[in-house]
mmCIF file of C-alpha atoms in Angstrom:
data_model
loop_
_atom_site.group_PDB
_atom_site.id
_atom_site.type_symbol
_atom_site.label_atom_id
_atom_site.label_comp_id
_atom_site.label_asym_id
_atom_site.label_seq_id
_atom_site.Cartn_x
_atom_site.Cartn_y
_atom_site.Cartn_z
ATOM 1 C CA MET A 55 -0.013 -0.021 -0.084
ATOM 2 C CA ILE A 56 1.597 3.407 -0.751
ATOM 3 C CA ASN A 57 1.599 5.988 2.578
ATOM 4 C CA TYR A 58 0.109 9.457 1.621
ATOM 5 C CA ASN A 59 0.951 10.514 4.746
ATOM 6 C CA ASN A 60 2.278 14.213 5.154
ATOM 7 C CA LYS A 61 2.538 14.322 1.244
ATOM 8 C CA ILE A 62 1.465 17.814 -0.771
ATOM 9 C CA PHE A 63 -0.325 17.837 -3.938
ATOM 10 C CA LYS A 64 -1.113 20.094 -6.543
ATOM 11 C CA PRO A 65 -3.359 19.865 -9.895
ATOM 12 C CA VAL A 66 -1.892 19.835 -13.376
ATOM 13 C CA SER A 67 -4.856 19.637 -15.055
ATOM 14 C CA ASN A 68 -8.663 19.187 -14.589
ATOM 15 C CA SER A 69 -11.888 19.280 -16.543
ATOM 16 C CA GLU A 70 -13.415 22.662 -17.484
ATOM 17 C CA ASN A 71 -16.309 22.090 -15.069
ATOM 18 C CA GLY A 72 -13.812 21.463 -11.978
ATOM 19 C CA GLU A 73 -12.626 23.711 -9.269
ATOM 20 C CA THR A 74 -9.637 22.870 -8.590
ATOM 21 C CA SER A 75 -6.326 24.399 -10.160
ATOM 22 C CA GLY A 76 -2.584 24.847 -9.936
ATOM 23 C CA GLU A 77 -3.395 27.161 -6.919
ATOM 24 C CA THR A 78 -4.764 24.586 -5.079
ATOM 25 C CA VAL A 79 -2.687 22.937 -2.673
ATOM 26 C CA PHE A 80 -3.818 19.260 -0.757
ATOM 27 C CA HIS A 81 -2.214 18.082 2.600
ATOM 28 C CA TYR A 82 -2.943 14.691 2.731
ATOM 29 C CA LYS A 83 -2.888 12.787 5.914
ATOM 30 C CA GLN A 84 -2.917 8.942 6.133
ATOM 31 C CA GLN A 85 -3.727 6.401 9.171
ATOM 32 C CA GLY A 86 -3.766 2.938 8.134
ATOM 33 C CA ASN A 87 -5.645 2.952 5.045
ATOM 34 C CA ILE A 88 -7.705 5.752 5.930
ATOM 35 C CA LEU A 89 -6.774 9.229 4.032
ATOM 36 C CA THR A 90 -7.777 12.752 4.987
ATOM 37 C CA SER A 91 -7.030 15.799 3.437
ATOM 38 C CA GLN A 92 -7.507 19.564 3.841
ATOM 39 C CA TYR A 93 -7.212 21.730 0.764
ATOM 40 C CA SER A 94 -7.689 25.474 -0.163
ATOM 41 C CA GLY A 95 -6.381 27.767 -2.946
ATOM 42 C CA GLY A 96 -7.951 29.121 -6.535
ATOM 43 C CA LYS A 97 -11.685 29.063 -6.604
ATOM 44 C CA ILE A 98 -11.706 26.883 -3.370
ATOM 45 C CA VAL A 99 -11.608 28.906 0.342
ATOM 46 C CA THR A 100 -11.327 25.579 1.906
ATOM 47 C CA GLY A 101 -12.413 21.956 1.586
ATOM 48 C CA HIS A 102 -11.738 18.591 3.076
ATOM 49 C CA LEU A 103 -11.649 14.989 1.807
ATOM 50 C CA ILE A 104 -12.106 11.380 2.943
ATOM 51 C CA GLY A 105 -10.865 8.377 1.663
ATOM 52 C CA LEU A 106 -10.200 4.768 1.822
ATOM 53 C CA VAL A 107 -6.669 3.649 0.038
ATOM 54 C CA ASP A 108 -6.305 -0.198 -1.180
ATOM 55 C CA ASP A 109 -3.468 -2.178 -1.313
ATOM 56 C CA GLU A 110 -2.528 -0.687 -4.981
ATOM 57 C CA GLY A 111 -2.889 2.872 -3.505
ATOM 58 C CA ILE A 112 -6.011 3.584 -5.150
ATOM 59 C CA ILE A 113 -8.095 6.146 -3.302
ATOM 60 C CA GLU A 114 -11.970 6.116 -3.201
ATOM 61 C CA MET A 115 -12.893 9.399 -1.929
ATOM 62 C CA ARG A 116 -15.824 11.726 -0.903
ATOM 63 C CA TYR A 117 -15.060 15.340 -0.751
ATOM 64 C CA HIS A 118 -16.349 18.757 0.281
ATOM 65 C CA GLN A 119 -15.790 22.317 -0.261
ATOM 66 C CA VAL A 120 -16.536 25.835 -0.338
ATOM 67 C CA ASN A 121 -15.941 27.653 -3.223
ATOM 68 C CA GLU A 122 -15.320 31.682 -3.639
ATOM 69 C CA LYS A 123 -18.905 32.192 -4.386
ATOM 70 C CA GLY A 124 -19.791 30.897 -1.280
ATOM 71 C CA GLU A 125 -21.375 27.544 -2.459
ATOM 72 C CA LEU A 126 -21.369 24.249 -0.392
ATOM 73 C CA MET A 127 -19.832 21.630 -3.088
ATOM 74 C CA THR A 128 -19.628 18.018 -2.660
ATOM 75 C CA GLY A 129 -18.208 15.149 -4.955
ATOM 76 C CA THR A 130 -16.848 11.310 -5.207
ATOM 77 C CA CYS A 131 -13.365 10.727 -6.629
ATOM 78 C CA THR A 132 -11.188 7.565 -7.531
ATOM 79 C CA SER A 133 -7.623 8.245 -7.836
ATOM 80 C CA LYS A 134 -5.269 6.035 -9.207
ATOM 81 C CA PRO A 135 -1.654 6.384 -8.378
ATOM 82 C CA GLU A 136 1.625 6.765 -10.795
ATOM 83 C CA ILE A 137 4.953 6.781 -9.080
ATOM 84 C CA LEU A 138 6.975 8.941 -11.474
ATOM 85 C CA GLU A 139 11.050 8.584 -12.310
ATOM 86 C CA ASN A 140 11.559 10.634 -9.351
ATOM 87 C CA GLY A 141 9.810 8.639 -6.992
ATOM 88 C CA LYS A 142 6.785 11.209 -6.672
ATOM 89 C CA ILE A 143 3.498 10.305 -7.209
ATOM 90 C CA ARG A 144 1.043 11.321 -9.790
ATOM 91 C CA LEU A 145 -2.485 10.579 -9.394
ATOM 92 C CA HIS A 146 -5.412 10.289 -12.324
ATOM 93 C CA GLU A 147 -8.543 11.127 -10.914
ATOM 94 C CA ILE A 148 -12.224 10.684 -12.192
ATOM 95 C CA TRP A 149 -14.415 12.783 -9.854
ATOM 96 C CA GLN A 150 -18.178 13.265 -10.104
ATOM 97 C CA TRP A 151 -19.857 16.324 -8.248
ATOM 98 C CA THR A 152 -22.885 14.973 -6.324
ATOM 99 C CA SER A 153 -23.935 18.530 -5.902
ATOM 100 C CA GLY A 154 -24.698 21.421 -8.263
ATOM 101 C CA ASP A 155 -25.004 19.720 -11.997
ATOM 102 C CA HIS A 156 -23.837 16.561 -10.968
ATOM 103 C CA SER A 157 -21.192 16.408 -14.074
ATOM 104 C CA LYS A 158 -18.060 14.287 -14.192
ATOM 105 C CA GLY A 159 -14.659 15.242 -15.041
ATOM 106 C CA ASN A 160 -10.796 14.117 -14.598
ATOM 107 C CA SER A 161 -7.850 15.639 -13.493
ATOM 108 C CA ILE A 162 -4.312 15.012 -12.419
ATOM 109 C CA ILE A 163 -2.362 15.961 -9.336
ATOM 110 C CA GLU A 164 1.020 15.398 -8.334
ATOM 111 C CA GLU A 165 3.233 15.164 -5.158
ATOM 112 C CA GLN A 166 5.440 18.352 -4.454
#
């Protein structure tokens, strides 16, 4: 299992209907297979996620965030890890809003 504890991630790409950007910073914490994160930056005033990490490092998570418009947004996401040549982690994410228009998207975030 990949341990994401104390790792910092930033988005490198996102679908147009997403709210994260290169200004968003995720601070990951992990205990056992339980992952949490606080995040903010760009269009996001504050956000939190909680997820479960499987033996291959795949994360199934739920997130909620308040955007700069003052809206509470929620969603689900599956993140699949790729280990880069420099040993850092890149996460390939498939997500869907469970609020708003319920649209889907894809993003990539990388360990800093």
